[in-house]
Structure formats: C-alpha cells, structure tokens
Tab-separated table of C-alpha atoms in Angstrom:
chain	number	residue	atom	x	y	z
Q	1	MET	CA	13.215	24.712	5.327
Q	2	ILE	CA	12.111	24.926	8.671
Q	3	ASP	CA	8.030	25.530	7.773
Q	4	ASN	CA	8.531	22.286	5.497
Q	5	ILE	CA	9.804	20.152	8.084
Q	6	ILE	CA	6.716	21.538	10.467
Q	7	PHE	CA	4.023	20.943	7.348
Q	8	THR	CA	5.404	17.529	6.806
Q	9	GLY	CA	5.514	16.556	10.899
Q	10	ASN	CA	1.991	17.657	10.868
Q	11	VAL	CA	1.471	15.665	7.829
Q	12	VAL	CA	3.320	12.335	8.593
Q	13	ALA	CA	2.909	12.577	12.654
Q	14	PRO	CA	-0.813	11.973	12.952
Q	15	VAL	CA	-0.478	8.805	10.935
Q	16	PHE	CA	2.267	7.380	12.139
Q	17	LEU	CA	1.072	8.227	15.815
Q	18	LEU	CA	-1.845	5.867	15.214
Q	19	VAL	CA	0.189	3.142	14.705
Q	20	ALA	CA	2.138	4.367	17.849
Q	21	LEU	CA	-1.581	4.582	19.759
Q	22	GLY	CA	-2.092	0.553	18.355
Q	23	TYR	CA	1.298	-0.393	19.286
Q	24	ILE	CA	0.869	1.033	23.214
Q	25	LEU	CA	-3.064	0.106	23.500
Q	26	LYS	CA	-1.798	-3.825	22.614
Q	27	ARG	CA	1.100	-3.608	25.103
Q	28	LEU	CA	-1.125	-2.329	27.662
Q	29	ASN	CA	-3.748	-5.565	26.919
Q	30	ILE	CA	-5.998	-2.912	25.837
Q	31	ILE	CA	-6.758	-4.584	22.698
Q	32	ASN	CA	-5.460	-8.074	21.446
Q	33	GLU	CA	-4.800	-10.235	18.540
Q	34	ASN	CA	-8.663	-11.090	18.090
Q	35	PHE	CA	-8.816	-7.307	18.128
Q	36	VAL	CA	-6.760	-6.609	15.467
Q	37	ASP	CA	-7.743	-9.806	13.711
Q	38	VAL	CA	-11.685	-8.471	13.980
Q	39	THR	CA	-11.016	-4.929	12.744
Q	40	SER	CA	-8.687	-5.394	10.016
Q	41	LYS	CA	-11.279	-8.120	8.097
Q	42	PHE	CA	-13.472	-4.929	9.213
Q	43	VAL	CA	-11.335	-2.769	7.421
Q	44	PHE	CA	-10.589	-4.645	4.470
Q	45	SER	CA	-14.443	-5.949	3.581
Q	46	VAL	CA	-15.788	-3.271	4.619
Q	47	SER	CA	-14.451	-0.025	5.642
Q	48	LEU	CA	-12.012	0.727	3.072
Q	49	PRO	CA	-13.962	-0.425	0.780
Q	50	ALA	CA	-16.684	2.712	1.406
Q	51	LEU	CA	-14.045	5.155	1.715
Q	52	VAL	CA	-12.514	3.968	-2.248
Q	53	PHE	CA	-16.123	3.865	-3.121
Q	54	ILE	CA	-17.434	7.154	-1.775
Q	55	ASN	CA	-14.038	8.932	-3.174
Q	56	LEU	CA	-14.972	7.272	-6.914
Q	57	VAL	CA	-18.639	8.059	-7.436
Q	58	ASP	CA	-17.655	12.203	-6.120
Q	59	ILE	CA	-15.265	12.033	-9.651
Q	60	ASP	CA	-14.940	13.114	-12.593
Q	61	LEU	CA	-13.434	9.662	-14.301
Q	62	SER	CA	-12.369	11.734	-17.294
Q	63	ALA	CA	-10.763	14.204	-15.741
Q	64	ALA	CA	-8.979	11.964	-13.107
Q	65	ILE	CA	-7.514	8.774	-15.114
Q	66	ASP	CA	-4.389	9.696	-16.547
Q	67	LEU	CA	-3.252	6.534	-18.972
Q	68	ASN	CA	0.372	7.959	-19.119
Q	69	GLN	CA	0.903	7.979	-15.154
Q	70	ILE	CA	-0.952	4.174	-14.811
Q	71	ILE	CA	1.193	3.074	-18.097
Q	72	TYR	CA	4.049	5.121	-15.979
Q	73	ILE	CA	3.281	2.911	-12.662
Q	74	TYR	CA	2.854	-0.182	-13.948
Q	75	SER	CA	5.651	-0.463	-15.990
Q	76	ALA	CA	7.629	1.077	-12.865
Q	77	THR	CA	6.165	-1.348	-10.372
Q	78	LEU	CA	6.888	-4.520	-13.484
Q	79	ILE	CA	10.616	-3.878	-14.189
Q	80	THR	CA	11.250	-3.586	-10.448
Q	81	PHE	CA	9.757	-6.281	-9.562
Q	82	PHE	CA	11.305	-8.770	-12.323
Q	83	LEU	CA	14.713	-6.679	-11.319
Q	84	ILE	CA	14.730	-7.455	-7.557
Q	85	TRP	CA	13.583	-11.099	-8.209
Q	86	ILE	CA	16.285	-11.591	-11.348
Q	87	PHE	CA	19.013	-10.045	-8.642
Q	88	SER	CA	17.634	-11.989	-5.024
Q	89	ALA	CA	17.649	-15.456	-6.928
Q	90	ALA	CA	20.923	-15.176	-7.568
Q	91	ILE	CA	21.843	-15.150	-3.915
Q	92	ILE	CA	18.921	-16.680	-1.970
Q	93	LYS	CA	18.236	-20.180	-2.964
Q	94	ASP	CA	15.688	-20.961	-0.017
Q	95	ALA	CA	12.231	-20.382	-2.658
Q	96	LYS	CA	10.448	-19.856	1.154
Q	97	ASN	CA	12.802	-16.921	1.419
Q	98	LEU	CA	13.511	-15.458	-1.944
Q	99	SER	CA	9.462	-14.892	-2.036
Q	100	VAL	CA	8.786	-12.835	0.996
Q	101	PHE	CA	11.863	-10.527	0.370
Q	102	VAL	CA	10.748	-9.902	-3.442
Q	103	GLN	CA	7.228	-9.768	-2.347
Q	104	GLY	CA	8.036	-7.141	0.445
Q	105	ALA	CA	10.271	-5.298	-1.231
Q	106	TYR	CA	7.339	-4.299	-4.444
Q	107	ARG	CA	3.706	-4.029	-1.929
Q	108	SER	CA	3.399	-0.872	-0.638
Q	109	ASN	CA	0.737	-0.339	2.158
Q	110	TYR	CA	-0.670	2.260	-0.223
Q	111	ALA	CA	-4.521	1.389	0.123
Q	112	ILE	CA	-3.963	2.486	4.289
Q	113	VAL	CA	-0.870	4.242	5.041
Q	114	GLY	CA	-0.602	6.343	1.569
Q	115	LEU	CA	-4.305	7.444	1.501
Q	116	ALA	CA	-4.195	8.443	5.026
Q	117	ILE	CA	-0.992	10.697	4.054
Q	118	ILE	CA	-2.016	12.108	0.343
Q	119	SER	CA	-5.728	13.213	2.780
Q	120	LYS	CA	-3.230	14.597	5.439
Q	121	LEU	CA	-0.919	16.196	2.276
Q	122	PHE	CA	-3.219	17.183	-0.117
Q	123	GLY	CA	-6.692	17.339	1.460
Q	124	GLU	CA	-9.269	14.893	1.086
Q	125	SER	CA	-9.980	16.191	-2.516
Q	126	ALA	CA	-7.049	14.682	-3.279
Q	127	LEU	CA	-8.530	11.302	-2.583
Q	128	GLY	CA	-10.327	10.651	-5.558
Q	129	LYS	CA	-7.539	10.715	-7.783
Q	130	ALA	CA	-5.288	8.373	-5.296
Q	131	THR	CA	-8.410	5.894	-5.096
Q	132	ILE	CA	-8.210	5.548	-8.980
Q	133	LEU	CA	-4.719	5.210	-8.798
Q	134	LEU	CA	-5.604	2.309	-6.538
Q	135	ALA	CA	-8.022	0.939	-8.677
Q	136	PHE	CA	-5.572	0.108	-11.333
Q	137	ILE	CA	-2.371	-0.775	-9.036
Q	138	LEU	CA	-3.764	-3.021	-6.152
Q	139	PRO	CA	-5.102	-5.884	-9.035
Q	140	LEU	CA	-1.091	-5.921	-10.357
Q	141	TYR	CA	0.017	-6.380	-6.930
Q	142	ASN	CA	-2.384	-9.262	-5.526
Q	143	VAL	CA	-1.172	-10.769	-9.317
Q	144	LEU	CA	2.432	-9.935	-8.783
Q	145	ALA	CA	1.787	-11.104	-5.546
Q	146	VAL	CA	0.307	-14.686	-6.491
Q	147	ILE	CA	3.258	-15.009	-8.774
Q	148	ILE	CA	6.098	-14.855	-6.432
Q	149	LEU	CA	4.227	-16.978	-4.363
Q	150	THR	CA	4.016	-19.544	-6.629
Q	151	VAL	CA	6.776	-19.467	-9.185
Q	152	PRO	CA	9.563	-20.384	-6.923
Q	153	PHE	CA	7.629	-23.214	-5.391
Q	154	ARG	CA	6.618	-24.857	-8.941
Q	155	LYS	CA	8.241	-27.914	-8.152
Q	156	GLU	CA	6.610	-28.388	-4.644
Q	157	ARG	CA	2.878	-28.156	-5.682
Q	158	LYS	CA	0.856	-26.364	-8.751
Q	159	LEU	CA	-1.068	-22.884	-9.488
Q	160	ASN	CA	-4.664	-23.081	-8.852
Q	161	LEU	CA	-5.808	-20.467	-11.194
Q	162	LYS	CA	-9.104	-21.178	-10.769
Q	163	THR	CA	-8.751	-19.936	-7.219
Q	164	THR	CA	-6.655	-17.130	-7.936
Q	165	LEU	CA	-8.143	-15.314	-10.393
Q	166	SER	CA	-11.423	-15.352	-7.749
Q	167	GLU	CA	-9.452	-14.031	-4.926
Q	168	ILE	CA	-8.289	-11.237	-6.992
Q	169	VAL	CA	-11.474	-10.887	-9.315
Q	170	PHE	CA	-13.334	-10.919	-5.514
Q	171	ASN	CA	-11.016	-8.397	-3.769
Q	172	PRO	CA	-13.621	-6.135	-1.555
Q	173	LEU	CA	-11.439	-3.149	-2.806
Q	174	ILE	CA	-11.959	-4.300	-6.479
Q	175	VAL	CA	-15.520	-4.617	-6.128
Q	176	ALA	CA	-15.738	-1.034	-4.630
Q	177	VAL	CA	-13.850	-0.278	-7.873
Q	178	ILE	CA	-16.248	-1.744	-9.839
Q	179	ALA	CA	-19.515	-0.701	-8.216
Q	180	GLY	CA	-17.887	2.862	-7.889
Q	181	PHE	CA	-17.312	3.676	-11.686
Q	182	PRO	CA	-21.130	3.399	-13.420
Q	183	PHE	CA	-22.244	5.801	-10.424
Q	184	SER	CA	-19.117	8.404	-11.277
Q	185	TYR	CA	-19.135	7.931	-15.148
Q	186	PHE	CA	-23.202	8.051	-15.090
Q	187	LYS	CA	-23.603	10.598	-12.251
Q	188	ILE	CA	-26.023	8.634	-10.594
Q	189	LYS	CA	-26.997	10.175	-7.386
Q	190	ILE	CA	-27.193	8.246	-4.283
Q	191	PRO	CA	-29.974	9.113	-1.593
Q	192	GLU	CA	-28.826	11.493	1.393
Q	193	VAL	CA	-28.858	8.891	3.978
Q	194	GLY	CA	-27.306	6.040	1.789
Q	195	ILE	CA	-24.190	9.095	1.090
Q	196	LEU	CA	-23.943	9.712	4.922
Q	197	THR	CA	-24.143	5.891	6.451
Q	198	ILE	CA	-21.403	4.741	3.668
Q	199	ASP	CA	-19.361	7.800	4.619
Q	200	PHE	CA	-19.741	7.075	8.552
Q	201	LEU	CA	-17.902	3.609	7.106
Q	202	ALA	CA	-15.214	5.494	5.351
Q	203	GLU	CA	-14.577	7.534	8.447
Q	204	LEU	CA	-13.926	4.157	9.878
Q	205	ALA	CA	-11.345	2.986	7.529
Q	206	LEU	CA	-8.075	4.747	8.270
Q	207	PRO	CA	-8.146	5.449	11.656
Q	208	LEU	CA	-8.709	2.092	12.438
Q	209	ALA	CA	-6.878	0.424	10.412
Q	210	LEU	CA	-3.307	2.277	11.567
Q	211	ILE	CA	-4.457	1.266	14.873
Q	212	GLY	CA	-4.525	-2.494	13.938
Q	213	ILE	CA	-1.067	-1.983	12.162
Q	214	GLY	CA	0.101	-0.412	15.520
Q	215	GLY	CA	-1.679	-3.525	17.496
Q	216	SER	CA	0.035	-5.999	14.878
Q	217	LEU	CA	3.609	-5.074	15.437
Q	218	ASN	CA	6.402	-6.831	17.605
Q	219	VAL	CA	9.365	-4.491	17.837
Q	220	GLN	CA	10.668	-7.104	19.892
Q	221	ASN	CA	11.575	-9.213	16.144
Q	222	ILE	CA	13.466	-6.522	15.248
Q	223	LYS	CA	16.284	-7.757	17.254
Q	224	LYS	CA	16.420	-11.231	15.465
Q	225	ALA	CA	15.466	-10.216	12.242
Q	226	SER	CA	18.049	-11.022	9.578
Q	227	GLY	CA	20.220	-9.006	6.993
Q	228	ILE	CA	17.488	-10.416	4.370
Q	229	ALA	CA	14.153	-8.449	6.230
Q	230	PHE	CA	16.554	-5.177	6.594
Q	231	THR	CA	17.819	-5.187	2.651
Q	232	SER	CA	14.255	-6.155	1.567
Q	233	SER	CA	13.263	-3.008	3.660
Q	234	ALA	CA	15.922	-0.553	2.735
Q	235	ILE	CA	14.857	-1.489	-1.345
Q	236	LYS	CA	10.812	-0.712	-0.607
Q	237	VAL	CA	11.419	2.681	1.730
Q	238	VAL	CA	14.247	3.931	0.274
Q	239	LEU	CA	15.900	2.663	-3.348
Q	240	ILE	CA	12.450	2.264	-5.018
Q	241	PRO	CA	10.563	5.668	-3.909
Q	242	PHE	CA	14.282	7.653	-5.163
Q	243	ILE	CA	14.829	6.018	-8.229
Q	244	LEU	CA	10.872	5.793	-9.541
Q	245	THR	CA	10.227	9.275	-7.696
Q	246	LEU	CA	12.828	10.607	-10.046
Q	247	GLY	CA	11.599	9.097	-13.098
Q	248	SER	CA	8.333	10.576	-12.329
Q	249	TYR	CA	10.276	13.718	-12.521
Q	250	TYR	CA	11.767	12.762	-15.533
Q	251	PHE	CA	8.678	12.283	-17.296
Q	252	GLY	CA	7.251	15.469	-16.279
Q	253	TYR	CA	4.744	15.115	-13.060
Q	254	ARG	CA	4.694	17.815	-10.653
Q	255	GLY	CA	2.247	19.214	-8.185
Q	256	LEU	CA	-0.434	16.901	-7.095
Q	257	ASP	CA	0.920	13.793	-9.624
Q	258	LEU	CA	4.103	13.774	-8.198
Q	259	GLY	CA	3.199	13.484	-4.907
Q	260	ILE	CA	0.824	10.798	-4.809
Q	261	MET	CA	3.636	8.904	-6.886
Q	262	PHE	CA	6.034	9.783	-4.279
Q	263	VAL	CA	3.642	8.283	-1.340
Q	264	LEU	CA	2.778	5.415	-3.814
Q	265	PHE	CA	6.592	4.019	-4.430
Q	266	ALA	CA	7.348	5.369	-0.224
Q	267	CYS	CA	4.555	3.636	1.566
Q	268	PRO	CA	5.909	0.445	3.553
Q	269	THR	CA	5.337	-3.366	2.916
Q	270	ALA	CA	1.476	-3.956	2.717
Q	271	ILE	CA	0.470	-6.443	6.327
Q	272	VAL	CA	-1.467	-8.378	3.501
Q	273	SER	CA	2.125	-9.554	2.397
Q	274	PHE	CA	2.257	-11.393	5.546
Q	275	ILE	CA	-1.291	-12.884	5.523
Q	276	MET	CA	-0.394	-14.231	1.954
Q	277	ALA	CA	3.039	-15.373	2.797
Q	278	GLU	CA	1.597	-17.339	5.920
Q	279	ALA	CA	-1.261	-18.585	3.370
Q	280	MET	CA	0.967	-19.764	0.703
Q	281	GLY	CA	3.389	-21.691	2.641
Q	282	ALA	CA	6.285	-18.790	2.378
Q	283	ASN	CA	8.110	-17.972	5.665
Q	284	SER	CA	5.504	-15.512	6.985
Q	285	LYS	CA	7.849	-14.467	10.174
Q	286	LEU	CA	9.888	-13.354	7.288
Q	287	ALA	CA	7.339	-11.377	5.995
Q	288	GLY	CA	6.285	-10.081	9.317
Q	289	ASN	CA	9.793	-8.359	10.174
Q	290	ILE	CA	10.003	-6.895	6.710
Q	291	VAL	CA	6.236	-5.067	7.149
Q	292	LEU	CA	7.726	-4.023	10.953
Q	293	ILE	CA	11.099	-2.864	9.488
Q	294	SER	CA	9.287	-0.901	6.593
Q	295	THR	CA	6.644	0.436	8.754
Q	296	ILE	CA	9.027	2.582	11.382
Q	297	ALA	CA	11.968	3.294	8.604
Q	298	SER	CA	9.036	4.801	6.122
Q	299	VAL	CA	8.303	7.225	9.474
Q	300	PHE	CA	11.612	9.186	8.306
Q	301	THR	CA	11.841	8.088	4.330
Q	302	ILE	CA	8.530	9.831	4.033
Q	303	ALA	CA	8.852	12.615	6.016
Q	304	ALA	CA	12.539	13.159	4.278
Q	305	GLY	CA	11.160	12.535	0.658
Q	306	ILE	CA	7.871	15.485	1.072
Q	307	VAL	CA	10.641	17.827	2.507
Q	308	ILE	CA	12.732	17.893	-0.224
Q	309	LEU	CA	10.135	17.613	-2.623
Q	310	LYS	CA	8.618	20.620	-0.886
Q	311	GLU	CA	12.218	22.520	-0.628
Q	312	LEU	CA	12.239	22.119	-4.419
Q	313	SER	CA	8.735	23.078	-5.344
Q	314	LEU	CA	7.530	20.744	-6.665
Q	315	ILE	CA	5.298	19.178	-4.702
C-alpha cells in the first residue's frame, strides 16, 4: 500500500504542482490574464496539436485502435450524458444553468490533464494509444457540447449547423489527428529536422497548459459556488469514474487499457467548457466554478483511484 501511495504521488503530484505553480505565479503578478489567454490559444492551436501529431505518426494504427474499447467509451459517454440531462432537467429549470451543469459533468480535460497523467503513469510510450482515444473522443465531446448548449435554448435561438460543423471539423486537435493518420498508416518518414521541431513544440504543450490552468483559477469563487457547481463536479470526478471504470473492468479491460480509461473518465472538467458556455450565452460563471472545483477535487480522486487499481493489481 505504501509503495503504491508513493508511486501515485510521484505520478499525480508533478501534474498538479504545475497547476499550483500557475496559480501562485498569477497571485504574484508574474503572469496575468493576458498571459493565460495567449498561452492557452498557443497550446490549443499549436503545441497540443504538435503533441497529438507526433504521437500518432510513431504508432502502429492496426495495433493501437481497439474498436471495442472505442465503442464502450462512446456508449458510456452517450448514456451518462443523456441520463445526466434527463435527471437534471427535472430539477434545474433555467436553461443557462442546466446546459452548464450537464457539460461540466461529462466533459473531461483529457487532452491536457489526462495525457500528462498517462505519460507519468505508464511512460511516454503509452501516449500513442492515449492519443488515439483522444482522436475519437474529442469530436464526440464537441458535438455533445453543442447539443447541450443549444437545445435547452431552442425557444430563444436557432442552431447554425454550418458554423457548428466547421468548428468541429477545423478544431486544431482534429486537424492534427487527420494529418497524423496518413503518416502512421503509410509509414511515411519525416525528416529529422521536422521531427525535432515538432518535438520542441510538443514538449511545451503539457507544462504550459497546466500552468495556464492554474493561472485561470480563482479559489475565492469556491466560497460563492452554488450547490449546482458542487453536484456537477462530484458527478464528474467521483460518480462517473467509479461507474464507468467498473464497467471497463466488467468488460475485461486490465493494465494499460484500464488505466487509460480510468484517467479519461476521472479527469476534471475541461476548461473549454467555460469558453463555450461564455460564447454561447450560458452561465459562464457557473462553468468556471465547476472547472475550479473539479480540478481541485480531482487531485485526490485520481490519486485514490490509481492507488486502488494498483493495490488490486489491475494496472
């Protein structure tokens, strides 16, 4: 038990220490809102796509893609999404709060926090398979976000289908996935200078993104957070990872596969949920509180989950 706790601490602590560093730097005025905004755009548009691309080109797609695993993750995500929506709609009548509650409860920050933890937990060699899952889950997350941030407001505004599809297809991470697949499938070699350049960009992605998360946090908002924010966060970092990881175990997943799926389900709410809520007229303050609470809580829930899985020799 002690060995597993120490191992888990070594995995989880560096990730969230970078988040804490970002928060401290913001408090000390070493970084500001503009830094967070600019670096977030850079990570999302350049550095993270470089990480996704470079990890895709180095893997054997035929060995990495597990169709049954993808079907399970899709089914689990869709079922939880609609169940959360159905049950919360009976209690939360304000569309601005309902849409944010549902998005906060299902949408994982897998691209940043998830990949960082997986690389520490299983080594960088595991990022190839983790990236494949990202390639499939990201479009689903985006489509569901558009649905939940649009349908509850159907009496107030109409969905611009063309704009929505364009945003999904031209998402930088999706573009990186599409660009990476031919290189992986046809074993196309990239010149060494190209590899090194992309590697340099990719290495910036996770630390810069984690510092940005910390810089965007406002702990004072926890005092003002509503029960809705705490409930959505609890569903995201406690209920969903427990139920869906248990389902993964039931369907026979062990080792690397089970570990990646647990991390995917257990990650805190994605920061982009706040951005989308603000852009689409939902309660962005509530969205920010959910991101904050789930991020802080996930330090403990992810660590506890890894310790339990290690103790049971499942990963």
